[in-house]
PDB file of C-alpha atoms in Angstrom:
ATOM      1  CA  UNK A   1    -275.691-126.192 -20.500  1.00  0.00           C
ATOM      2  CA  UNK A   2    -273.090-124.044 -22.263  1.00  0.00           C
ATOM      3  CA  UNK A   3    -275.556-123.384 -25.045  1.00  0.00           C
ATOM      4  CA  UNK A   4    -278.385-122.384 -22.736  1.00  0.00           C
ATOM      5  CA  UNK A   5    -276.341-119.787 -20.956  1.00  0.00           C
ATOM      6  CA  UNK A   6    -274.960-118.281 -24.142  1.00  0.00           C
ATOM      7  CA  UNK A   7    -278.560-117.816 -25.240  1.00  0.00           C
ATOM      8  CA  UNK A   8    -279.234-114.868 -22.995  1.00  0.00           C
ATOM      9  CA  UNK A   9    -279.391-116.947 -19.797  1.00  0.00           C
ATOM     10  CA  UNK A  10    -276.259-115.159 -18.775  1.00  0.00           C
ATOM     11  CA  UNK A  11    -276.253-115.357 -15.046  1.00  0.00           C
ATOM     12  CA  UNK A  12    -276.192-119.138 -14.972  1.00  0.00           C
ATOM     13  CA  UNK A  13    -272.901-119.698 -16.721  1.00  0.00           C
ATOM     14  CA  UNK A  14    -271.663-120.984 -13.350  1.00  0.00           C
ATOM     15  CA  UNK A  15    -273.595-124.203 -13.846  1.00  0.00           C
ATOM     16  CA  UNK A  16    -272.454-124.622 -17.426  1.00  0.00           C
ATOM     17  CA  UNK A  17    -271.872-128.340 -17.089  1.00  0.00           C
ATOM     18  CA  UNK A  18    -275.168-129.168 -15.396  1.00  0.00           C
ATOM     19  CA  UNK A  19    -277.405-127.561 -18.002  1.00  0.00           C
ATOM     20  CA  UNK A  20    -275.919-129.798 -20.696  1.00  0.00           C
ATOM     21  CA  UNK A  21    -278.349-132.296 -19.211  1.00  0.00           C
ATOM     22  CA  UNK A  22    -281.178-129.799 -19.519  1.00  0.00           C
ATOM     23  CA  UNK A  23    -280.965-130.065 -23.282  1.00  0.00           C
ATOM     24  CA  UNK A  24    -282.250-133.570 -23.033  1.00  0.00           C
ATOM     25  CA  UNK A  25    -284.615-133.153 -20.091  1.00  0.00           C
ATOM     26  CA  UNK A  26    -288.342-132.570 -20.344  1.00  0.00           C
ATOM     27  CA  UNK A  27    -288.376-129.268 -18.434  1.00  0.00           C
ATOM     28  CA  UNK A  28    -286.253-126.926 -16.373  1.00  0.00           C
ATOM     29  CA  UNK A  29    -286.248-123.395 -14.961  1.00  0.00           C
ATOM     30  CA  UNK A  30    -283.516-120.788 -14.798  1.00  0.00           C
ATOM     31  CA  UNK A  31    -284.042-117.825 -12.476  1.00  0.00           C
ATOM     32  CA  UNK A  32    -282.077-114.602 -12.068  1.00  0.00           C
ATOM     33  CA  UNK A  33    -283.064-112.781  -8.848  1.00  0.00           C
ATOM     34  CA  UNK A  34    -281.565-109.337  -8.200  1.00  0.00           C
ATOM     35  CA  UNK A  35    -282.180-107.081  -5.206  1.00  0.00           C
ATOM     36  CA  UNK A  36    -281.047-103.489  -5.757  1.00  0.00           C
ATOM     37  CA  UNK A  37    -280.696-100.833  -3.038  1.00  0.00           C
ATOM     38  CA  UNK A  38    -281.083 -97.127  -3.654  1.00  0.00           C
ATOM     39  CA  UNK A  39    -277.309 -96.562  -3.618  1.00  0.00           C
ATOM     40  CA  UNK A  40    -276.735 -99.156  -6.358  1.00  0.00           C
ATOM     41  CA  UNK A  41    -275.472-101.970  -4.147  1.00  0.00           C
ATOM     42  CA  UNK A  42    -277.363-105.201  -3.759  1.00  0.00           C
ATOM     43  CA  UNK A  43    -277.359-108.952  -4.219  1.00  0.00           C
ATOM     44  CA  UNK A  44    -277.949-111.502  -6.950  1.00  0.00           C
ATOM     45  CA  UNK A  45    -278.966-115.147  -6.853  1.00  0.00           C
ATOM     46  CA  UNK A  46    -278.946-117.388  -9.915  1.00  0.00           C
ATOM     47  CA  UNK A  47    -280.730-120.735  -9.891  1.00  0.00           C
ATOM     48  CA  UNK A  48    -280.885-123.660 -12.314  1.00  0.00           C
ATOM     49  CA  UNK A  49    -283.737-125.991 -11.362  1.00  0.00           C
ATOM     50  CA  UNK A  50    -283.975-129.339 -13.126  1.00  0.00           C
ATOM     51  CA  UNK A  51    -286.009-131.007 -10.360  1.00  0.00           C
ATOM     52  CA  UNK A  52    -289.032-131.663 -12.583  1.00  0.00           C
ATOM     53  CA  UNK A  53    -286.777-133.860 -14.717  1.00  0.00           C
ATOM     54  CA  UNK A  54    -284.571-135.287 -11.991  1.00  0.00           C
ATOM     55  CA  UNK A  55    -285.208-138.937 -12.918  1.00  0.00           C
ATOM     56  CA  UNK A  56    -284.199-138.346 -16.514  1.00  0.00           C
ATOM     57  CA  UNK A  57    -281.236-136.175 -15.545  1.00  0.00           C
ATOM     58  CA  UNK A  58    -279.988-138.895 -13.199  1.00  0.00           C
ATOM     59  CA  UNK A  59    -280.079-141.356 -16.109  1.00  0.00           C
ATOM     60  CA  UNK A  60    -278.370-138.918 -18.475  1.00  0.00           C
ATOM     61  CA  UNK A  61    -275.507-138.320 -16.063  1.00  0.00           C
ATOM     62  CA  UNK A  62    -274.590-141.980 -16.315  1.00  0.00           C
ATOM     63  CA  UNK A  63    -273.809-141.474 -20.004  1.00  0.00           C
ATOM     64  CA  UNK A  64    -270.760-139.924 -21.681  1.00  0.00           C
ATOM     65  CA  UNK A  65    -272.390-138.031 -24.568  1.00  0.00           C
ATOM     66  CA  UNK A  66    -275.895-137.633 -25.910  1.00  0.00           C
ATOM     67  CA  UNK A  67    -276.705-135.808 -29.138  1.00  0.00           C
ATOM     68  CA  UNK A  68    -273.103-134.602 -29.262  1.00  0.00           C
ATOM     69  CA  UNK A  69    -273.451-132.931 -25.844  1.00  0.00           C
ATOM     70  CA  UNK A  70    -270.833-133.923 -23.263  1.00  0.00           C
ATOM     71  CA  UNK A  71    -272.585-135.110 -20.102  1.00  0.00           C
ATOM     72  CA  UNK A  72    -270.669-134.093 -16.973  1.00  0.00           C
ATOM     73  CA  UNK A  73    -270.064-136.172 -13.885  1.00  0.00           C
ATOM     74  CA  UNK A  74    -270.945-134.933 -10.399  1.00  0.00           C
ATOM     75  CA  UNK A  75    -267.260-134.452  -9.559  1.00  0.00           C
ATOM     76  CA  UNK A  76    -266.792-132.305 -12.684  1.00  0.00           C
ATOM     77  CA  UNK A  77    -269.693-130.052 -11.736  1.00  0.00           C
ATOM     78  CA  UNK A  78    -268.479-129.653  -8.149  1.00  0.00           C
ATOM     79  CA  UNK A  79    -264.967-128.800  -9.360  1.00  0.00           C
ATOM     80  CA  UNK A  80    -266.304-126.262 -11.879  1.00  0.00           C
ATOM     81  CA  UNK A  81    -268.477-124.608  -9.266  1.00  0.00           C
ATOM     82  CA  UNK A  82    -265.560-124.463  -6.828  1.00  0.00           C
ATOM     83  CA  UNK A  83    -263.369-122.722  -9.414  1.00  0.00           C
ATOM     84  CA  UNK A  84    -266.067-120.144 -10.138  1.00  0.00           C
ATOM     85  CA  UNK A  85    -266.567-119.386  -6.445  1.00  0.00           C
ATOM     86  CA  UNK A  86    -262.823-118.802  -5.982  1.00  0.00           C
ATOM     87  CA  UNK A  87    -262.768-116.426  -8.964  1.00  0.00           C
ATOM     88  CA  UNK A  88    -265.780-114.459  -7.781  1.00  0.00           C
ATOM     89  CA  UNK A  89    -264.357-114.045  -4.290  1.00  0.00           C
ATOM     90  CA  UNK A  90    -261.366-112.339  -5.909  1.00  0.00           C
ATOM     91  CA  UNK A  91    -263.556-110.015  -8.006  1.00  0.00           C
ATOM     92  CA  UNK A  92    -263.552-106.381  -6.776  1.00  0.00           C
ATOM     93  CA  UNK A  93    -266.938-105.296  -5.457  1.00  0.00           C
ATOM     94  CA  UNK A  94    -268.192-108.866  -5.007  1.00  0.00           C
ATOM     95  CA  UNK A  95    -268.597-110.449  -1.557  1.00  0.00           C
ATOM     96  CA  UNK A  96    -270.523-113.080   0.407  1.00  0.00           C
ATOM     97  CA  UNK A  97    -270.282-115.582  -2.456  1.00  0.00           C
ATOM     98  CA  UNK A  98    -272.303-118.724  -1.746  1.00  0.00           C
ATOM     99  CA  UNK A  99    -273.211-121.809  -3.753  1.00  0.00           C
ATOM    100  CA  UNK A 100    -275.364-124.909  -3.403  1.00  0.00           C
ATOM    101  CA  UNK A 101    -275.461-128.090  -5.471  1.00  0.00           C
ATOM    102  CA  UNK A 102    -278.359-130.445  -4.788  1.00  0.00           C
ATOM    103  CA  UNK A 103    -277.779-133.690  -6.681  1.00  0.00           C
ATOM    104  CA  UNK A 104    -280.919-135.298  -5.281  1.00  0.00           C
ATOM    105  CA  UNK A 105    -283.238-132.787  -6.931  1.00  0.00           C
ATOM    106  CA  UNK A 106    -280.744-131.300  -9.428  1.00  0.00           C
ATOM    107  CA  UNK A 107    -280.931-127.695  -8.299  1.00  0.00           C
ATOM    108  CA  UNK A 108    -277.889-125.410  -8.400  1.00  0.00           C
ATOM    109  CA  UNK A 109    -277.627-121.891  -6.989  1.00  0.00           C
ATOM    110  CA  UNK A 110    -274.979-119.197  -6.885  1.00  0.00           C
ATOM    111  CA  UNK A 111    -275.388-115.937  -4.988  1.00  0.00           C
ATOM    112  CA  UNK A 112    -273.316-112.930  -3.935  1.00  0.00           C
ATOM    113  CA  UNK A 113    -273.504-109.300  -2.854  1.00  0.00           C
ATOM    114  CA  UNK A 114    -272.249-106.449  -5.053  1.00  0.00           C
ATOM    115  CA  UNK A 115    -271.228-102.911  -4.098  1.00  0.00           C
ATOM    116  CA  UNK A 116    -272.473-101.308  -7.323  1.00  0.00           C
ATOM    117  CA  UNK A 117    -273.971-102.152 -10.705  1.00  0.00           C
ATOM    118  CA  UNK A 118    -270.429-101.892 -12.075  1.00  0.00           C
ATOM    119  CA  UNK A 119    -269.498-104.730  -9.742  1.00  0.00           C
ATOM    120  CA  UNK A 120    -272.568-106.651 -10.933  1.00  0.00           C
ATOM    121  CA  UNK A 121    -271.271-106.315 -14.489  1.00  0.00           C
ATOM    122  CA  UNK A 122    -267.864-107.448 -13.229  1.00  0.00           C
ATOM    123  CA  UNK A 123    -269.634-110.577 -11.948  1.00  0.00           C
ATOM    124  CA  UNK A 124    -270.692-111.489 -15.500  1.00  0.00           C
ATOM    125  CA  UNK A 125    -267.292-110.469 -16.885  1.00  0.00           C
ATOM    126  CA  UNK A 126    -265.560-112.872 -14.501  1.00  0.00           C
ATOM    127  CA  UNK A 127    -267.835-115.725 -15.561  1.00  0.00           C
ATOM    128  CA  UNK A 128    -267.449-114.761 -19.217  1.00  0.00           C
ATOM    129  CA  UNK A 129    -263.667-115.004 -19.070  1.00  0.00           C
ATOM    130  CA  UNK A 130    -263.729-118.262 -17.146  1.00  0.00           C
ATOM    131  CA  UNK A 131    -266.068-119.983 -19.581  1.00  0.00           C
ATOM    132  CA  UNK A 132    -264.575-118.287 -22.650  1.00  0.00           C
ATOM    133  CA  UNK A 133    -267.992-116.922 -23.632  1.00  0.00           C
ATOM    134  CA  UNK A 134    -268.815-113.340 -24.567  1.00  0.00           C
ATOM    135  CA  UNK A 135    -271.503-112.971 -21.905  1.00  0.00           C
ATOM    136  CA  UNK A 136    -271.071-109.215 -21.504  1.00  0.00           C
ATOM    137  CA  UNK A 137    -271.354-108.786 -25.255  1.00  0.00           C
ATOM    138  CA  UNK A 138    -274.996-109.781 -24.958  1.00  0.00           C
ATOM    139  CA  UNK A 139    -276.056-108.667 -21.472  1.00  0.00           C
ATOM    140  CA  UNK A 140    -275.242-105.853 -19.050  1.00  0.00           C
ATOM    141  CA  UNK A 141    -276.825-103.685 -16.361  1.00  0.00           C
ATOM    142  CA  UNK A 142    -277.030 -99.945 -15.752  1.00  0.00           C
ATOM    143  CA  UNK A 143    -278.379 -97.882 -12.865  1.00  0.00           C
ATOM    144  CA  UNK A 144    -278.807 -94.136 -12.449  1.00  0.00           C
ATOM    145  CA  UNK A 145    -279.475 -93.334  -8.799  1.00  0.00           C
ATOM    146  CA  UNK A 146    -280.392 -89.717  -9.592  1.00  0.00           C
ATOM    147  CA  UNK A 147    -283.207 -90.611 -11.974  1.00  0.00           C
ATOM    148  CA  UNK A 148    -284.051 -93.928 -10.308  1.00  0.00           C
ATOM    149  CA  UNK A 149    -283.629 -95.883 -13.539  1.00  0.00           C
ATOM    150  CA  UNK A 150    -282.448 -99.507 -13.628  1.00  0.00           C
ATOM    151  CA  UNK A 151    -281.815-101.090 -16.998  1.00  0.00           C
ATOM    152  CA  UNK A 152    -281.104-104.614 -18.149  1.00  0.00           C
ATOM    153  CA  UNK A 153    -279.604-104.482 -21.644  1.00  0.00           C
ATOM    154  CA  UNK A 154    -279.799-107.628 -23.721  1.00  0.00           C
ATOM    155  CA  UNK A 155    -278.871-108.379 -27.326  1.00  0.00           C
ATOM    156  CA  UNK A 156    -279.632-111.470 -29.386  1.00  0.00           C
ATOM    157  CA  UNK A 157    -276.854-114.038 -29.626  1.00  0.00           C
ATOM    158  CA  UNK A 158    -276.939-115.575 -33.112  1.00  0.00           C
ATOM    159  CA  UNK A 159    -274.508-118.290 -31.985  1.00  0.00           C
ATOM    160  CA  UNK A 160    -277.234-119.572 -29.684  1.00  0.00           C
ATOM    161  CA  UNK A 161    -279.592-120.321 -32.571  1.00  0.00           C
ATOM    162  CA  UNK A 162    -276.755-121.996 -34.459  1.00  0.00           C
ATOM    163  CA  UNK A 163    -276.071-124.371 -31.588  1.00  0.00           C
ATOM    164  CA  UNK A 164    -279.767-125.002 -31.081  1.00  0.00           C
ATOM    165  CA  UNK A 165    -280.102-126.070 -34.712  1.00  0.00           C
ATOM    166  CA  UNK A 166    -277.386-128.668 -34.184  1.00  0.00           C
ATOM    167  CA  UNK A 167    -279.608-130.592 -31.762  1.00  0.00           C
ATOM    168  CA  UNK A 168    -281.942-133.379 -32.821  1.00  0.00           C
ATOM    169  CA  UNK A 169    -285.672-132.704 -33.107  1.00  0.00           C
ATOM    170  CA  UNK A 170    -286.275-134.775 -29.967  1.00  0.00           C
ATOM    171  CA  UNK A 171    -283.766-132.755 -27.949  1.00  0.00           C
ATOM    172  CA  UNK A 172    -285.276-129.471 -29.126  1.00  0.00           C
ATOM    173  CA  UNK A 173    -288.611-130.574 -27.703  1.00  0.00           C
ATOM    174  CA  UNK A 174    -287.064-130.360 -24.232  1.00  0.00           C
ATOM    175  CA  UNK A 175    -287.347-126.580 -24.424  1.00  0.00           C
ATOM    176  CA  UNK A 176    -291.125-126.600 -24.806  1.00  0.00           C
ATOM    177  CA  UNK A 177    -291.505-126.554 -21.019  1.00  0.00           C
ATOM    178  CA  UNK A 178    -288.339-124.625 -20.135  1.00  0.00           C
ATOM    179  CA  UNK A 179    -288.474-121.091 -18.759  1.00  0.00           C
ATOM    180  CA  UNK A 180    -286.190-118.217 -17.900  1.00  0.00           C
ATOM    181  CA  UNK A 181    -287.268-115.764 -15.197  1.00  0.00           C
ATOM    182  CA  UNK A 182    -285.741-112.406 -14.262  1.00  0.00           C
ATOM    183  CA  UNK A 183    -286.843-110.976 -10.907  1.00  0.00           C
ATOM    184  CA  UNK A 184    -285.745-107.508  -9.802  1.00  0.00           C
ATOM    185  CA  UNK A 185    -286.507-106.143  -6.312  1.00  0.00           C
ATOM    186  CA  UNK A 186    -286.195-102.518  -5.180  1.00  0.00           C
ATOM    187  CA  UNK A 187    -286.531-100.336  -2.080  1.00  0.00           C
ATOM    188  CA  UNK A 188    -288.706 -97.813  -3.919  1.00  0.00           C
ATOM    189  CA  UNK A 189    -291.954 -98.528  -5.816  1.00  0.00           C
ATOM    190  CA  UNK A 190    -291.708 -99.280  -9.535  1.00  0.00           C
ATOM    191  CA  UNK A 191    -293.327 -96.619 -11.686  1.00  0.00           C
ATOM    192  CA  UNK A 192    -293.016 -98.305 -15.097  1.00  0.00           C
ATOM    193  CA  UNK A 193    -291.277-101.025 -17.141  1.00  0.00           C
ATOM    194  CA  UNK A 194    -290.352-100.900 -20.820  1.00  0.00           C
ATOM    195  CA  UNK A 195    -290.705-104.633 -21.525  1.00  0.00           C
ATOM    196  CA  UNK A 196    -294.411-105.376 -22.026  1.00  0.00           C
ATOM    197  CA  UNK A 197    -293.945-108.952 -20.805  1.00  0.00           C
ATOM    198  CA  UNK A 198    -292.612-107.819 -17.427  1.00  0.00           C
ATOM    199  CA  UNK A 199    -295.065-107.741 -14.532  1.00  0.00           C
ATOM    200  CA  UNK A 200    -294.997-105.397 -11.526  1.00  0.00           C
ATOM    201  CA  UNK A 201    -295.707-106.984  -8.131  1.00  0.00           C
ATOM    202  CA  UNK A 202    -298.747-106.014  -6.065  1.00  0.00           C
ATOM    203  CA  UNK A 203    -296.576-104.037  -3.605  1.00  0.00           C
ATOM    204  CA  UNK A 204    -294.939-102.228  -6.562  1.00  0.00           C
ATOM    205  CA  UNK A 205    -291.433-103.027  -5.331  1.00  0.00           C
ATOM    206  CA  UNK A 206    -290.527-105.864  -7.668  1.00  0.00           C
ATOM    207  CA  UNK A 207    -290.808-106.899 -11.307  1.00  0.00           C
ATOM    208  CA  UNK A 208    -290.810-110.316 -12.935  1.00  0.00           C
ATOM    209  CA  UNK A 209    -290.197-111.347 -16.512  1.00  0.00           C
ATOM    210  CA  UNK A 210    -290.882-115.026 -17.254  1.00  0.00           C
ATOM    211  CA  UNK A 211    -290.369-116.191 -20.821  1.00  0.00           C
ATOM    212  CA  UNK A 212    -289.884-119.347 -22.837  1.00  0.00           C
ATOM    213  CA  UNK A 213    -286.227-120.405 -22.962  1.00  0.00           C
ATOM    214  CA  UNK A 214    -286.762-121.574 -26.538  1.00  0.00           C
ATOM    215  CA  UNK A 215    -288.089-118.184 -27.637  1.00  0.00           C
ATOM    216  CA  UNK A 216    -285.108-116.469 -26.018  1.00  0.00           C
ATOM    217  CA  UNK A 217    -282.700-118.712 -27.914  1.00  0.00           C
ATOM    218  CA  UNK A 218    -284.542-118.182 -31.184  1.00  0.00           C
ATOM    219  CA  UNK A 219    -284.456-114.428 -30.728  1.00  0.00           C
ATOM    220  CA  UNK A 220    -288.236-114.131 -30.540  1.00  0.00           C
ATOM    221  CA  UNK A 221    -288.128-112.625 -27.041  1.00  0.00           C
ATOM    222  CA  UNK A 222    -285.804-109.887 -25.816  1.00  0.00           C
ATOM    223  CA  UNK A 223    -284.806-109.646 -22.162  1.00  0.00           C
ATOM    224  CA  UNK A 224    -284.043-105.912 -22.248  1.00  0.00           C
ATOM    225  CA  UNK A 225    -286.013-103.918 -19.701  1.00  0.00           C
ATOM    226  CA  UNK A 226    -285.815-100.353 -18.435  1.00  0.00           C
ATOM    227  CA  UNK A 227    -287.361-100.032 -14.986  1.00  0.00           C
ATOM    228  CA  UNK A 228    -288.301 -96.584 -13.730  1.00  0.00           C
ATOM    229  CA  UNK A 229    -288.571 -96.179  -9.964  1.00  0.00           C
ATOM    230  CA  UNK A 230    -290.680 -93.590  -8.188  1.00  0.00           C
ATOM    231  CA  UNK A 231    -288.852 -90.597  -6.706  1.00  0.00           C
TER     232      UNK A 231
END
């Protein structure tokens, strides 16, 4: 799972151990869901869903290593999640931190409220330092309340492709049915988006970008998106 998150799936570093299993599973979904208020405060929820491969994941978690990837135990994942929650609760501007770990369906979530987009960036900085990964070097957020512009900035992480190439051909196939989704919700209607793969909801108050996890890791898809809200 470390590799997945360093490949532009930034907001799910908190489940770094669990996604190690995703490398060897047939399919999984990672979702970043942000709700932004007009004053720049809001909430974020990150989800790693391996339920479509839960039988295989359950088998993998009985092993020590597969394809050079360390397979975590349930206790390890719970401890890691607990440490992240404690860190986030101490992060300025972050509150209402909640987590869930469903080991029956293999779904993990982490959510919190933030007072500003600066605090949202602090969220990723905290995770970056904890996992010793340069998350903020590849992803950040910006919001200008005066112009009504929200921006997700994303840069390609070459280290991601390097780690991907270290996997066996069989393990790489696991990404053929793996997706990353970014959902952004707003109080005002969305006027335009810069990423041509992003879709605007029917009520105009949300956008969704769903892309292949493999293409993200290979640098074929960029997650950057500038969203212009109506005045």
